[in-house]
C-alpha cells in the first residue's frame, strides 16, 4: 500500500528537512483483508532511504514508514 501526498514546498525543502519534514498525519482506513474490513489506524514506525530521480533532483530521500496498529503489518509512505 502506498500513501501518496504532494510536497508543496518542493523537493529541495523536503531534502533539507529530511526526517524533520512535516509529514501528513497517518490515515485511518479499512483493512485490506476482505474477511476483516474493519477501520484501522496507522501509526508512525520509522524511516528508510530510497533513490529519487526527477528533473529537479537525483539522489537519496527519506521516507516515513507506517504500520497498521491493530495488525502489526508494515505499510510504506511514499512521497
mmCIF file with all atom_site columns, N, CA and C in Angstrom:
data_model
loop_
_atom_site.group_PDB
_atom_site.id
_atom_site.type_symbol
_atom_site.label_atom_id
_atom_site.label_alt_id
_atom_site.label_comp_id
_atom_site.label_asym_id
_atom_site.label_entity_id
_atom_site.label_seq_id
_atom_site.pdbx_PDB_ins_code
_atom_site.Cartn_x
_atom_site.Cartn_y
_atom_site.Cartn_z
_atom_site.occupancy
_atom_site.B_iso_or_equiv
_atom_site.pdbx_formal_charge
_atom_site.auth_seq_id
_atom_site.auth_comp_id
_atom_site.auth_asym_id
_atom_site.auth_atom_id
_atom_site.pdbx_PDB_model_num
ATOM 1   N N  . UNK A 1 1  ? 0.843   -1.168  0.000   1.00 0.00 ? 1  UNK A N  1
ATOM 2   C CA . UNK A 1 1  ? 0.000   0.000   0.000   1.00 0.00 ? 1  UNK A CA 1
ATOM 3   C C  . UNK A 1 1  ? 0.888   1.231   0.000   1.00 0.00 ? 1  UNK A C  1
ATOM 4   N N  . UNK A 1 2  ? 0.544   2.191   -0.824  1.00 0.00 ? 2  UNK A N  1
ATOM 5   C CA . UNK A 1 2  ? 1.278   3.446   -0.867  1.00 0.00 ? 2  UNK A CA 1
ATOM 6   C C  . UNK A 1 2  ? 0.348   4.575   -0.472  1.00 0.00 ? 2  UNK A C  1
ATOM 7   N N  . UNK A 1 3  ? 0.836   5.438   0.375   1.00 0.00 ? 3  UNK A N  1
ATOM 8   C CA . UNK A 1 3  ? 0.094   6.634   0.771   1.00 0.00 ? 3  UNK A CA 1
ATOM 9   C C  . UNK A 1 3  ? 0.819   7.804   0.131   1.00 0.00 ? 3  UNK A C  1
ATOM 10  N N  . UNK A 1 4  ? 0.267   8.295   -0.963  1.00 0.00 ? 4  UNK A N  1
ATOM 11  C CA . UNK A 1 4  ? 0.932   9.329   -1.751  1.00 0.00 ? 4  UNK A CA 1
ATOM 12  C C  . UNK A 1 4  ? 0.399   10.699  -1.358  1.00 0.00 ? 4  UNK A C  1
ATOM 13  N N  . UNK A 1 5  ? 1.317   11.645  -1.196  1.00 0.00 ? 5  UNK A N  1
ATOM 14  C CA . UNK A 1 5  ? 0.923   13.019  -0.880  1.00 0.00 ? 5  UNK A CA 1
ATOM 15  C C  . UNK A 1 5  ? 1.824   13.967  -1.646  1.00 0.00 ? 5  UNK A C  1
ATOM 16  N N  . UNK A 1 6  ? 1.364   15.195  -1.818  1.00 0.00 ? 6  UNK A N  1
ATOM 17  C CA . UNK A 1 6  ? 2.139   16.213  -2.529  1.00 0.00 ? 6  UNK A CA 1
ATOM 18  C C  . UNK A 1 6  ? 3.023   16.981  -1.565  1.00 0.00 ? 6  UNK A C  1
ATOM 19  N N  . UNK A 1 7  ? 4.231   17.248  -2.002  1.00 0.00 ? 7  UNK A N  1
ATOM 20  C CA . UNK A 1 7  ? 5.155   18.081  -1.234  1.00 0.00 ? 7  UNK A CA 1
ATOM 21  C C  . UNK A 1 7  ? 5.078   19.478  -1.858  1.00 0.00 ? 7  UNK A C  1
ATOM 22  N N  . UNK A 1 8  ? 4.261   20.334  -1.265  1.00 0.00 ? 8  UNK A N  1
ATOM 23  C CA . UNK A 1 8  ? 4.017   21.661  -1.837  1.00 0.00 ? 8  UNK A CA 1
ATOM 24  C C  . UNK A 1 8  ? 5.232   22.574  -1.759  1.00 0.00 ? 8  UNK A C  1
ATOM 25  N N  . UNK A 1 9  ? 6.111   22.329  -0.807  1.00 0.00 ? 9  UNK A N  1
ATOM 26  C CA . UNK A 1 9  ? 7.287   23.182  -0.621  1.00 0.00 ? 9  UNK A CA 1
ATOM 27  C C  . UNK A 1 9  ? 8.368   22.921  -1.674  1.00 0.00 ? 9  UNK A C  1
ATOM 28  N N  . UNK A 1 10 ? 8.286   21.805  -2.376  1.00 0.00 ? 10 UNK A N  1
ATOM 29  C CA . UNK A 1 10 ? 9.287   21.462  -3.370  1.00 0.00 ? 10 UNK A CA 1
ATOM 30  C C  . UNK A 1 10 ? 10.272  20.431  -2.835  1.00 0.00 ? 10 UNK A C  1
ATOM 31  N N  . UNK A 1 11 ? 10.927  19.758  -3.756  1.00 0.00 ? 11 UNK A N  1
ATOM 32  C CA . UNK A 1 11 ? 11.824  18.662  -3.394  1.00 0.00 ? 11 UNK A CA 1
ATOM 33  C C  . UNK A 1 11 ? 13.031  19.130  -2.589  1.00 0.00 ? 11 UNK A C  1
ATOM 34  N N  . UNK A 1 12 ? 13.541  20.324  -2.876  1.00 0.00 ? 12 UNK A N  1
ATOM 35  C CA . UNK A 1 12 ? 14.732  20.797  -2.166  1.00 0.00 ? 12 UNK A CA 1
ATOM 36  C C  . UNK A 1 12 ? 14.437  21.078  -0.683  1.00 0.00 ? 12 UNK A C  1
ATOM 37  N N  . UNK A 1 13 ? 13.268  21.585  -0.392  1.00 0.00 ? 13 UNK A N  1
ATOM 38  C CA . UNK A 1 13 ? 12.872  21.808  1.010   1.00 0.00 ? 13 UNK A CA 1
ATOM 39  C C  . UNK A 1 13 ? 12.652  20.459  1.713   1.00 0.00 ? 13 UNK A C  1
ATOM 40  N N  . UNK A 1 14 ? 12.064  19.514  1.006   1.00 0.00 ? 14 UNK A N  1
ATOM 41  C CA . UNK A 1 14 ? 11.850  18.168  1.545   1.00 0.00 ? 14 UNK A CA 1
ATOM 42  C C  . UNK A 1 14 ? 13.187  17.513  1.889   1.00 0.00 ? 14 UNK A C  1
ATOM 43  N N  . UNK A 1 15 ? 14.158  17.629  0.989   1.00 0.00 ? 15 UNK A N  1
ATOM 44  C CA . UNK A 1 15 ? 15.500  17.074  1.218   1.00 0.00 ? 15 UNK A CA 1
ATOM 45  C C  . UNK A 1 15 ? 16.176  17.756  2.400   1.00 0.00 ? 15 UNK A C  1
ATOM 46  N N  . UNK A 1 16 ? 16.051  19.067  2.454   1.00 0.00 ? 16 UNK A N  1
ATOM 47  C CA . UNK A 1 16 ? 16.684  19.845  3.518   1.00 0.00 ? 16 UNK A CA 1
ATOM 48  C C  . UNK A 1 16 ? 16.154  19.425  4.900   1.00 0.00 ? 16 UNK A C  1
ATOM 49  N N  . UNK A 1 17 ? 14.841  19.246  5.008   1.00 0.00 ? 17 UNK A N  1
ATOM 50  C CA . UNK A 1 17 ? 14.238  18.888  6.297   1.00 0.00 ? 17 UNK A CA 1
ATOM 51  C C  . UNK A 1 17 ? 14.393  17.403  6.623   1.00 0.00 ? 17 UNK A C  1
ATOM 52  N N  . UNK A 1 18 ? 14.466  16.552  5.594   1.00 0.00 ? 18 UNK A N  1
ATOM 53  C CA . UNK A 1 18 ? 14.651  15.113  5.813   1.00 0.00 ? 18 UNK A CA 1
ATOM 54  C C  . UNK A 1 18 ? 13.611  14.531  6.745   1.00 0.00 ? 18 UNK A C  1
ATOM 55  N N  . UNK A 1 19 ? 14.065  13.900  7.807   1.00 0.00 ? 19 UNK A N  1
ATOM 56  C CA . UNK A 1 19 ? 13.146  13.263  8.757   1.00 0.00 ? 19 UNK A CA 1
ATOM 57  C C  . UNK A 1 19 ? 12.337  14.270  9.565   1.00 0.00 ? 19 UNK A C  1
ATOM 58  N N  . UNK A 1 20 ? 12.741  15.528  9.547   1.00 0.00 ? 20 UNK A N  1
ATOM 59  C CA . UNK A 1 20 ? 12.008  16.570  10.268  1.00 0.00 ? 20 UNK A CA 1
ATOM 60  C C  . UNK A 1 20 ? 10.903  17.189  9.431   1.00 0.00 ? 20 UNK A C  1
ATOM 61  N N  . UNK A 1 21 ? 10.707  16.694  8.218   1.00 0.00 ? 21 UNK A N  1
ATOM 62  C CA . UNK A 1 21 ? 9.637   17.201  7.362   1.00 0.00 ? 21 UNK A CA 1
ATOM 63  C C  . UNK A 1 21 ? 8.290   16.970  8.043   1.00 0.00 ? 21 UNK A C  1
ATOM 64  N N  . UNK A 1 22 ? 7.374   17.879  7.849   1.00 0.00 ? 22 UNK A N  1
ATOM 65  C CA . UNK A 1 22 ? 6.043   17.770  8.449   1.00 0.00 ? 22 UNK A CA 1
ATOM 66  C C  . UNK A 1 22 ? 5.186   16.826  7.590   1.00 0.00 ? 22 UNK A C  1
ATOM 67  N N  . UNK A 1 23 ? 5.366   15.527  7.794   1.00 0.00 ? 23 UNK A N  1
ATOM 68  C CA . UNK A 1 23 ? 4.602   14.541  7.035   1.00 0.00 ? 23 UNK A CA 1
ATOM 69  C C  . UNK A 1 23 ? 3.124   14.641  7.397   1.00 0.00 ? 23 UNK A C  1
ATOM 70  N N  . UNK A 1 24 ? 2.227   14.316  6.456   1.00 0.00 ? 24 UNK A N  1
ATOM 71  C CA . UNK A 1 24 ? 0.796   14.341  6.796   1.00 0.00 ? 24 UNK A CA 1
ATOM 72  C C  . UNK A 1 24 ? 0.492   13.305  7.874   1.00 0.00 ? 24 UNK A C  1
ATOM 73  N N  . UNK A 1 25 ? -0.573  13.529  8.630   1.00 0.00 ? 25 UNK A N  1
ATOM 74  C CA . UNK A 1 25 ? -0.916  12.566  9.686   1.00 0.00 ? 25 UNK A CA 1
ATOM 75  C C  . UNK A 1 25 ? -1.246  11.200  9.093   1.00 0.00 ? 25 UNK A C  1
ATOM 76  N N  . UNK A 1 26 ? -0.954  10.134  9.825   1.00 0.00 ? 26 UNK A N  1
ATOM 77  C CA . UNK A 1 26 ? -1.281  8.794   9.339   1.00 0.00 ? 26 UNK A CA 1
ATOM 78  C C  . UNK A 1 26 ? -2.784  8.640   9.113   1.00 0.00 ? 26 UNK A C  1
ATOM 79  N N  . UNK A 1 27 ? -3.164  7.944   8.048   1.00 0.00 ? 27 UNK A N  1
ATOM 80  C CA . UNK A 1 27 ? -4.593  7.804   7.737   1.00 0.00 ? 27 UNK A CA 1
ATOM 81  C C  . UNK A 1 27 ? -5.281  6.745   8.585   1.00 0.00 ? 27 UNK A C  1
ATOM 82  N N  . UNK A 1 28 ? -6.593  6.802   8.599   1.00 0.00 ? 28 UNK A N  1
ATOM 83  C CA . UNK A 1 28 ? -7.430  5.734   9.140   1.00 0.00 ? 28 UNK A CA 1
ATOM 84  C C  . UNK A 1 28 ? -8.187  5.173   7.956   1.00 0.00 ? 28 UNK A C  1
ATOM 85  N N  . UNK A 1 29 ? -7.991  3.894   7.682   1.00 0.00 ? 29 UNK A N  1
ATOM 86  C CA . UNK A 1 29 ? -8.617  3.267   6.517   1.00 0.00 ? 29 UNK A CA 1
ATOM 87  C C  . UNK A 1 29 ? -9.154  1.903   6.894   1.00 0.00 ? 29 UNK A C  1
ATOM 88  N N  . UNK A 1 30 ? -9.885  1.327   5.985   1.00 0.00 ? 30 UNK A N  1
ATOM 89  C CA . UNK A 1 30 ? -10.386 -0.032  6.176   1.00 0.00 ? 30 UNK A CA 1
ATOM 90  C C  . UNK A 1 30 ? -9.270  -1.041  5.913   1.00 0.00 ? 30 UNK A C  1
ATOM 91  N N  . UNK A 1 31 ? -9.268  -2.108  6.651   1.00 0.00 ? 31 UNK A N  1
ATOM 92  C CA . UNK A 1 31 ? -8.296  -3.176  6.444   1.00 0.00 ? 31 UNK A CA 1
ATOM 93  C C  . UNK A 1 31 ? -8.464  -3.731  5.037   1.00 0.00 ? 31 UNK A C  1
ATOM 94  N N  . UNK A 1 32 ? -7.325  -4.040  4.385   1.00 0.00 ? 32 UNK A N  1
ATOM 95  C CA . UNK A 1 32 ? -7.382  -4.539  3.020   1.00 0.00 ? 32 UNK A CA 1
ATOM 96  C C  . UNK A 1 32 ? -7.785  -6.008  2.940   1.00 0.00 ? 32 UNK A C  1
ATOM 97  N N  . UNK A 1 33 ? -7.841  -6.695  4.064   1.00 0.00 ? 33 UNK A N  1
ATOM 98  C CA . UNK A 1 33 ? -8.267  -8.092  4.087   1.00 0.00 ? 33 UNK A CA 1
ATOM 99  C C  . UNK A 1 33 ? -9.793  -8.140  3.999   1.00 0.00 ? 33 UNK A C  1
ATOM 100 N N  . UNK A 1 34 ? -10.361 -8.739  2.943   1.00 0.00 ? 34 UNK A N  1
ATOM 101 C CA . UNK A 1 34 ? -11.818 -8.758  2.787   1.00 0.00 ? 34 UNK A CA 1
ATOM 102 C C  . UNK A 1 34 ? -12.555 -9.467  3.922   1.00 0.00 ? 34 UNK A C  1
ATOM 103 N N  . UNK A 1 35 ? -11.882 -10.357 4.642   1.00 0.00 ? 35 UNK A N  1
ATOM 104 C CA . UNK A 1 35 ? -12.522 -11.047 5.769   1.00 0.00 ? 35 UNK A CA 1
ATOM 105 C C  . UNK A 1 35 ? -12.592 -10.162 7.002   1.00 0.00 ? 35 UNK A C  1
ATOM 106 N N  . UNK A 1 36 ? -11.787 -9.117  7.035   1.00 0.00 ? 36 UNK A N  1
ATOM 107 C CA . UNK A 1 36 ? -11.732 -8.238  8.200   1.00 0.00 ? 36 UNK A CA 1
ATOM 108 C C  . UNK A 1 36 ? -12.522 -6.950  7.939   1.00 0.00 ? 36 UNK A C  1
ATOM 109 N N  . UNK A 1 37 ? -12.010 -6.119  7.056   1.00 0.00 ? 37 UNK A N  1
ATOM 110 C CA . UNK A 1 37 ? -12.652 -4.879  6.622   1.00 0.00 ? 37 UNK A CA 1
ATOM 111 C C  . UNK A 1 37 ? -12.963 -3.890  7.743   1.00 0.00 ? 37 UNK A C  1
ATOM 112 N N  . UNK A 1 38 ? -12.300 -3.976  8.889   1.00 0.00 ? 38 UNK A N  1
ATOM 113 C CA . UNK A 1 38 ? -12.571 -3.017  9.956   1.00 0.00 ? 38 UNK A CA 1
ATOM 114 C C  . UNK A 1 38 ? -11.692 -1.777  9.793   1.00 0.00 ? 38 UNK A C  1
ATOM 115 N N  . UNK A 1 39 ? -12.067 -0.696  10.457  1.00 0.00 ? 39 UNK A N  1
ATOM 116 C CA . UNK A 1 39 ? -11.264 0.528   10.424  1.00 0.00 ? 39 UNK A CA 1
ATOM 117 C C  . UNK A 1 39 ? -9.978  0.319   11.201  1.00 0.00 ? 39 UNK A C  1
ATOM 118 N N  . UNK A 1 40 ? -8.877  0.726   10.609  1.00 0.00 ? 40 UNK A N  1
ATOM 119 C CA . UNK A 1 40 ? -7.568  0.529   11.211  1.00 0.00 ? 40 UNK A CA 1
ATOM 120 C C  . UNK A 1 40 ? -6.828  1.858   11.234  1.00 0.00 ? 40 UNK A C  1
ATOM 121 N N  . UNK A 1 41 ? -6.233  2.182   12.359  1.00 0.00 ? 41 UNK A N  1
ATOM 122 C CA . UNK A 1 41 ? -5.414  3.389   12.479  1.00 0.00 ? 41 UNK A CA 1
ATOM 123 C C  . UNK A 1 41 ? -3.962  3.045   12.194  1.00 0.00 ? 41 UNK A C  1
ATOM 124 N N  . UNK A 1 42 ? -3.346  3.807   11.326  1.00 0.00 ? 42 UNK A N  1
ATOM 125 C CA . UNK A 1 42 ? -1.934  3.627   11.054  1.00 0.00 ? 42 UNK A CA 1
ATOM 126 C C  . UNK A 1 42 ? -1.127  4.408   12.085  1.00 0.00 ? 42 UNK A C  1
ATOM 127 N N  . UNK A 1 43 ? 0.073   3.949   12.363  1.00 0.00 ? 43 UNK A N  1
ATOM 128 C CA . UNK A 1 43 ? 0.970   4.630   13.304  1.00 0.00 ? 43 UNK A CA 1
ATOM 129 C C  . UNK A 1 43 ? 2.338   4.792   12.666  1.00 0.00 ? 43 UNK A C  1
ATOM 130 N N  . UNK A 1 44 ? 3.013   5.848   13.079  1.00 0.00 ? 44 UNK A N  1
ATOM 131 C CA . UNK A 1 44 ? 4.360   6.086   12.570  1.00 0.00 ? 44 UNK A CA 1
ATOM 132 C C  . UNK A 1 44 ? 5.287   4.996   13.078  1.00 0.00 ? 44 UNK A C  1
ATOM 133 N N  . UNK A 1 45 ? 6.171   4.540   12.194  1.00 0.00 ? 45 UNK A N  1
ATOM 134 C CA . UNK A 1 45 ? 7.038   3.425   12.556  1.00 0.00 ? 45 UNK A CA 1
ATOM 135 C C  . UNK A 1 45 ? 8.521   3.774   12.448  1.00 0.00 ? 45 UNK A C  1
ATOM 136 N N  . UNK A 1 46 ? 8.926   4.420   11.400  1.00 0.00 ? 46 UNK A N  1
ATOM 137 C CA . UNK A 1 46 ? 10.338  4.723   11.212  1.00 0.00 ? 46 UNK A CA 1
ATOM 138 C C  . UNK A 1 46 ? 10.581  5.350   9.853   1.00 0.00 ? 46 UNK A C  1
ATOM 139 N N  . UNK A 1 47 ? 11.811  5.272   9.389   1.00 0.00 ? 47 UNK A N  1
ATOM 140 C CA . UNK A 1 47 ? 12.184  5.873   8.117   1.00 0.00 ? 47 UNK A CA 1
ATOM 141 C C  . UNK A 1 47 ? 13.077  4.928   7.340   1.00 0.00 ? 47 UNK A C  1
ATOM 142 N N  . UNK A 1 48 ? 13.127  5.139   6.054   1.00 0.00 ? 48 UNK A N  1
ATOM 143 C CA . UNK A 1 48 ? 14.080  4.450   5.190   1.00 0.00 ? 48 UNK A CA 1
ATOM 144 C C  . UNK A 1 48 ? 14.463  5.410   4.074   1.00 0.00 ? 48 UNK A C  1
ATOM 145 N N  . UNK A 1 49 ? 15.562  5.124   3.429   1.00 0.00 ? 49 UNK A N  1
ATOM 146 C CA . UNK A 1 49 ? 16.003  5.968   2.327   1.00 0.00 ? 49 UNK A CA 1
ATOM 147 C C  . UNK A 1 49 ? 15.811  5.234   1.010   1.00 0.00 ? 49 UNK A C  1
ATOM 148 N N  . UNK A 1 50 ? 15.502  5.998   -0.029  1.00 0.00 ? 50 UNK A N  1
ATOM 149 C CA . UNK A 1 50 ? 15.379  5.444   -1.369  1.00 0.00 ? 50 UNK A CA 1
ATOM 150 C C  . UNK A 1 50 ? 15.889  6.482   -2.353  1.00 0.00 ? 50 UNK A C  1
ATOM 151 N N  . UNK A 1 51 ? 16.168  6.039   -3.543  1.00 0.00 ? 51 UNK A N  1
ATOM 152 C CA . UNK A 1 51 ? 16.621  6.957   -4.575  1.00 0.00 ? 51 UNK A CA 1
ATOM 153 C C  . UNK A 1 51 ? 15.427  7.595   -5.269  1.00 0.00 ? 51 UNK A C  1
ATOM 154 N N  . UNK A 1 52 ? 15.566  8.877   -5.560  1.00 0.00 ? 52 UNK A N  1
ATOM 155 C CA . UNK A 1 52 ? 14.527  9.649   -6.229  1.00 0.00 ? 52 UNK A CA 1
ATOM 156 C C  . UNK A 1 52 ? 15.164  10.351  -7.419  1.00 0.00 ? 52 UNK A C  1
ATOM 157 N N  . UNK A 1 53 ? 14.559  10.208  -8.577  1.00 0.00 ? 53 UNK A N  1
ATOM 158 C CA . UNK A 1 53 ? 15.082  10.838  -9.786  1.00 0.00 ? 53 UNK A CA 1
ATOM 159 C C  . UNK A 1 53 ? 14.005  11.686  -10.431 1.00 0.00 ? 53 UNK A C  1
ATOM 160 N N  . UNK A 1 54 ? 14.319  12.944  -10.683 1.00 0.00 ? 54 UNK A N  1
ATOM 161 C CA . UNK A 1 54 ? 13.412  13.848  -11.394 1.00 0.00 ? 54 UNK A CA 1
ATOM 162 C C  . UNK A 1 54 ? 14.272  14.871  -12.133 1.00 0.00 ? 54 UNK A C  1
ATOM 163 N N  . UNK A 1 55 ? 13.617  15.803  -12.795 1.00 0.00 ? 55 UNK A N  1
ATOM 164 C CA . UNK A 1 55 ? 14.355  16.876  -13.471 1.00 0.00 ? 55 UNK A CA 1
ATOM 165 C C  . UNK A 1 55 ? 15.058  17.776  -12.463 1.00 0.00 ? 55 UNK A C  1
ATOM 166 N N  . UNK A 1 56 ? 14.467  17.913  -11.276 1.00 0.00 ? 56 UNK A N  1
ATOM 167 C CA . UNK A 1 56 ? 14.990  18.822  -10.253 1.00 0.00 ? 56 UNK A CA 1
ATOM 168 C C  . UNK A 1 56 ? 16.036  18.199  -9.334  1.00 0.00 ? 56 UNK A C  1
ATOM 169 N N  . UNK A 1 57 ? 15.939  16.886  -9.111  1.00 0.00 ? 57 UNK A N  1
ATOM 170 C CA . UNK A 1 57 ? 16.789  16.260  -8.096  1.00 0.00 ? 57 UNK A CA 1
ATOM 171 C C  . UNK A 1 57 ? 17.058  14.804  -8.449  1.00 0.00 ? 57 UNK A C  1
ATOM 172 N N  . UNK A 1 58 ? 18.279  14.364  -8.187  1.00 0.00 ? 58 UNK A N  1
ATOM 173 C CA . UNK A 1 58 ? 18.653  12.961  -8.324  1.00 0.00 ? 58 UNK A CA 1
ATOM 174 C C  . UNK A 1 58 ? 19.478  12.582  -7.103  1.00 0.00 ? 58 UNK A C  1
ATOM 175 N N  . UNK A 1 59 ? 18.969  11.664  -6.307  1.00 0.00 ? 59 UNK A N  1
ATOM 176 C CA . UNK A 1 59 ? 19.688  11.246  -5.115  1.00 0.00 ? 59 UNK A CA 1
ATOM 177 C C  . UNK A 1 59 ? 18.771  10.562  -4.120  1.00 0.00 ? 59 UNK A C  1
ATOM 178 N N  . UNK A 1 60 ? 19.261  10.400  -2.886  1.00 0.00 ? 60 UNK A N  1
ATOM 179 C CA . UNK A 1 60 ? 18.500  9.726   -1.844  1.00 0.00 ? 60 UNK A CA 1
ATOM 180 C C  . UNK A 1 60 ? 17.536  10.688  -1.149  1.00 0.00 ? 60 UNK A C  1
ATOM 181 N N  . UNK A 1 61 ? 16.387  10.166  -0.773  1.00 0.00 ? 61 UNK A N  1
ATOM 182 C CA . UNK A 1 61 ? 15.435  10.899  0.055   1.00 0.00 ? 61 UNK A CA 1
ATOM 183 C C  . UNK A 1 61 ? 14.993  9.982   1.194   1.00 0.00 ? 61 UNK A C  1
ATOM 184 N N  . UNK A 1 62 ? 14.517  10.582  2.282   1.00 0.00 ? 62 UNK A N  1
ATOM 185 C CA . UNK A 1 62 ? 13.987  9.814   3.410   1.00 0.00 ? 62 UNK A CA 1
ATOM 186 C C  . UNK A 1 62 ? 12.485  9.674   3.254   1.00 0.00 ? 62 UNK A C  1
ATOM 187 N N  . UNK A 1 63 ? 11.976  8.498   3.518   1.00 0.00 ? 63 UNK A N  1
ATOM 188 C CA . UNK A 1 63 ? 10.545  8.240   3.513   1.00 0.00 ? 63 UNK A CA 1
ATOM 189 C C  . UNK A 1 63 ? 10.146  7.663   4.854   1.00 0.00 ? 63 UNK A C  1
ATOM 190 N N  . UNK A 1 64 ? 8.928   7.991   5.258   1.00 0.00 ? 64 UNK A N  1
ATOM 191 C CA . UNK A 1 64 ? 8.421   7.520   6.541   1.00 0.00 ? 64 UNK A CA 1
ATOM 192 C C  . UNK A 1 64 ? 7.659   6.215   6.340   1.00 0.00 ? 64 UNK A C  1
ATOM 193 N N  . UNK A 1 65 ? 7.794   5.281   7.260   1.00 0.00 ? 65 UNK A N  1
ATOM 194 C CA . UNK A 1 65 ? 7.018   4.040   7.203   1.00 0.00 ? 65 UNK A CA 1
ATOM 195 C C  . UNK A 1 65 ? 5.944   4.060   8.284   1.00 0.00 ? 65 UNK A C  1
ATOM 196 N N  . UNK A 1 66 ? 4.853   3.381   7.996   1.00 0.00 ? 66 UNK A N  1
ATOM 197 C CA . UNK A 1 66 ? 3.731   3.260   8.925   1.00 0.00 ? 66 UNK A CA 1
ATOM 198 C C  . UNK A 1 66 ? 3.400   1.791   9.109   1.00 0.00 ? 66 UNK A C  1
ATOM 199 N N  . UNK A 1 67 ? 2.726   1.482   10.176  1.00 0.00 ? 67 UNK A N  1
ATOM 200 C CA . UNK A 1 67 ? 2.188   0.139   10.341  1.00 0.00 ? 67 UNK A CA 1
ATOM 201 C C  . UNK A 1 67 ? 0.756   0.239   10.819  1.00 0.00 ? 67 UNK A C  1
ATOM 202 N N  . UNK A 1 68 ? -0.006  -0.809  10.542  1.00 0.00 ? 68 UNK A N  1
ATOM 203 C CA . UNK A 1 68 ? -1.393  -0.858  10.996  1.00 0.00 ? 68 UNK A CA 1
ATOM 204 C C  . UNK A 1 68 ? -1.354  -1.268  12.455  1.00 0.00 ? 68 UNK A C  1
ATOM 205 N N  . UNK A 1 69 ? -1.791  -0.400  13.325  1.00 0.00 ? 69 UNK A N  1
ATOM 206 C CA . UNK A 1 69 ? -1.607  -0.602  14.763  1.00 0.00 ? 69 UNK A CA 1
ATOM 207 C C  . UNK A 1 69 ? -2.248  -1.875  15.292  1.00 0.00 ? 69 UNK A C  1
ATOM 208 N N  . UNK A 1 70 ? -3.354  -2.291  14.741  1.00 0.00 ? 70 UNK A N  1
ATOM 209 C CA . UNK A 1 70 ? -4.015  -3.475  15.302  1.00 0.00 ? 70 UNK A CA 1
ATOM 210 C C  . UNK A 1 70 ? -3.529  -4.778  14.687  1.00 0.00 ? 70 UNK A C  1
ATOM 211 N N  . UNK A 1 71 ? -2.783  -4.715  13.574  1.00 0.00 ? 71 UNK A N  1
ATOM 212 C CA . UNK A 1 71 ? -2.373  -5.939  12.903  1.00 0.00 ? 71 UNK A CA 1
ATOM 213 C C  . UNK A 1 71 ? -0.866  -6.091  12.789  1.00 0.00 ? 71 UNK A C  1
ATOM 214 N N  . UNK A 1 72 ? -0.139  -5.082  13.123  1.00 0.00 ? 72 UNK A N  1
ATOM 215 C CA . UNK A 1 72 ? 1.330   -5.119  13.087  1.00 0.00 ? 72 UNK A CA 1
ATOM 216 C C  . UNK A 1 72 ? 1.861   -5.441  11.689  1.00 0.00 ? 72 UNK A C  1
ATOM 217 N N  . UNK A 1 73 ? 1.215   -4.918  10.686  1.00 0.00 ? 73 UNK A N  1
ATOM 218 C CA . UNK A 1 73 ? 1.698   -5.101  9.321   1.00 0.00 ? 73 UNK A CA 1
ATOM 219 C C  . UNK A 1 73 ? 2.354   -3.807  8.862   1.00 0.00 ? 73 UNK A C  1
ATOM 220 N N  . UNK A 1 74 ? 3.468   -3.903  8.190   1.00 0.00 ? 74 UNK A N  1
ATOM 221 C CA . UNK A 1 74 ? 4.153   -2.710  7.718   1.00 0.00 ? 74 UNK A CA 1
ATOM 222 C C  . UNK A 1 74 ? 3.512   -2.178  6.452   1.00 0.00 ? 74 UNK A C  1
ATOM 223 N N  . UNK A 1 75 ? 3.406   -0.881  6.422   1.00 0.00 ? 75 UNK A N  1
ATOM 224 C CA . UNK A 1 75 ? 2.931   -0.180  5.235   1.00 0.00 ? 75 UNK A CA 1
ATOM 225 C C  . UNK A 1 75 ? 3.848   1.012   5.032   1.00 0.00 ? 75 UNK A C  1
ATOM 226 N N  . UNK A 1 76 ? 4.065   1.386   3.807   1.00 0.00 ? 76 UNK A N  1
ATOM 227 C CA . UNK A 1 76 ? 5.049   2.400   3.481   1.00 0.00 ? 76 UNK A CA 1
ATOM 228 C C  . UNK A 1 76 ? 4.386   3.657   2.944   1.00 0.00 ? 76 UNK A C  1
ATOM 229 N N  . UNK A 1 77 ? 4.949   4.830   3.336   1.00 0.00 ? 77 UNK A N  1
ATOM 230 C CA . UNK A 1 77 ? 4.535   6.122   2.784   1.00 0.00 ? 77 UNK A CA 1
ATOM 231 C C  . UNK A 1 77 ? 5.565   6.534   1.781   1.00 0.00 ? 77 UNK A C  1
ATOM 232 N N  . UNK A 1 78 ? 5.111   6.748   0.606   1.00 0.00 ? 78 UNK A N  1
ATOM 233 C CA . UNK A 1 78 ? 6.000   7.304   -0.401  1.00 0.00 ? 78 UNK A CA 1
ATOM 234 C C  . UNK A 1 78 ? 5.644   8.757   -0.580  1.00 0.00 ? 78 UNK A C  1
ATOM 235 N N  . UNK A 1 79 ? 6.623   9.477   -0.854  1.00 0.00 ? 79 UNK A N  1
ATOM 236 C CA . UNK A 1 79 ? 6.367   10.881  -1.087  1.00 0.00 ? 79 UNK A CA 1
ATOM 237 C C  . UNK A 1 79 ? 6.314   11.152  -2.564  1.00 0.00 ? 79 UNK A C  1
#
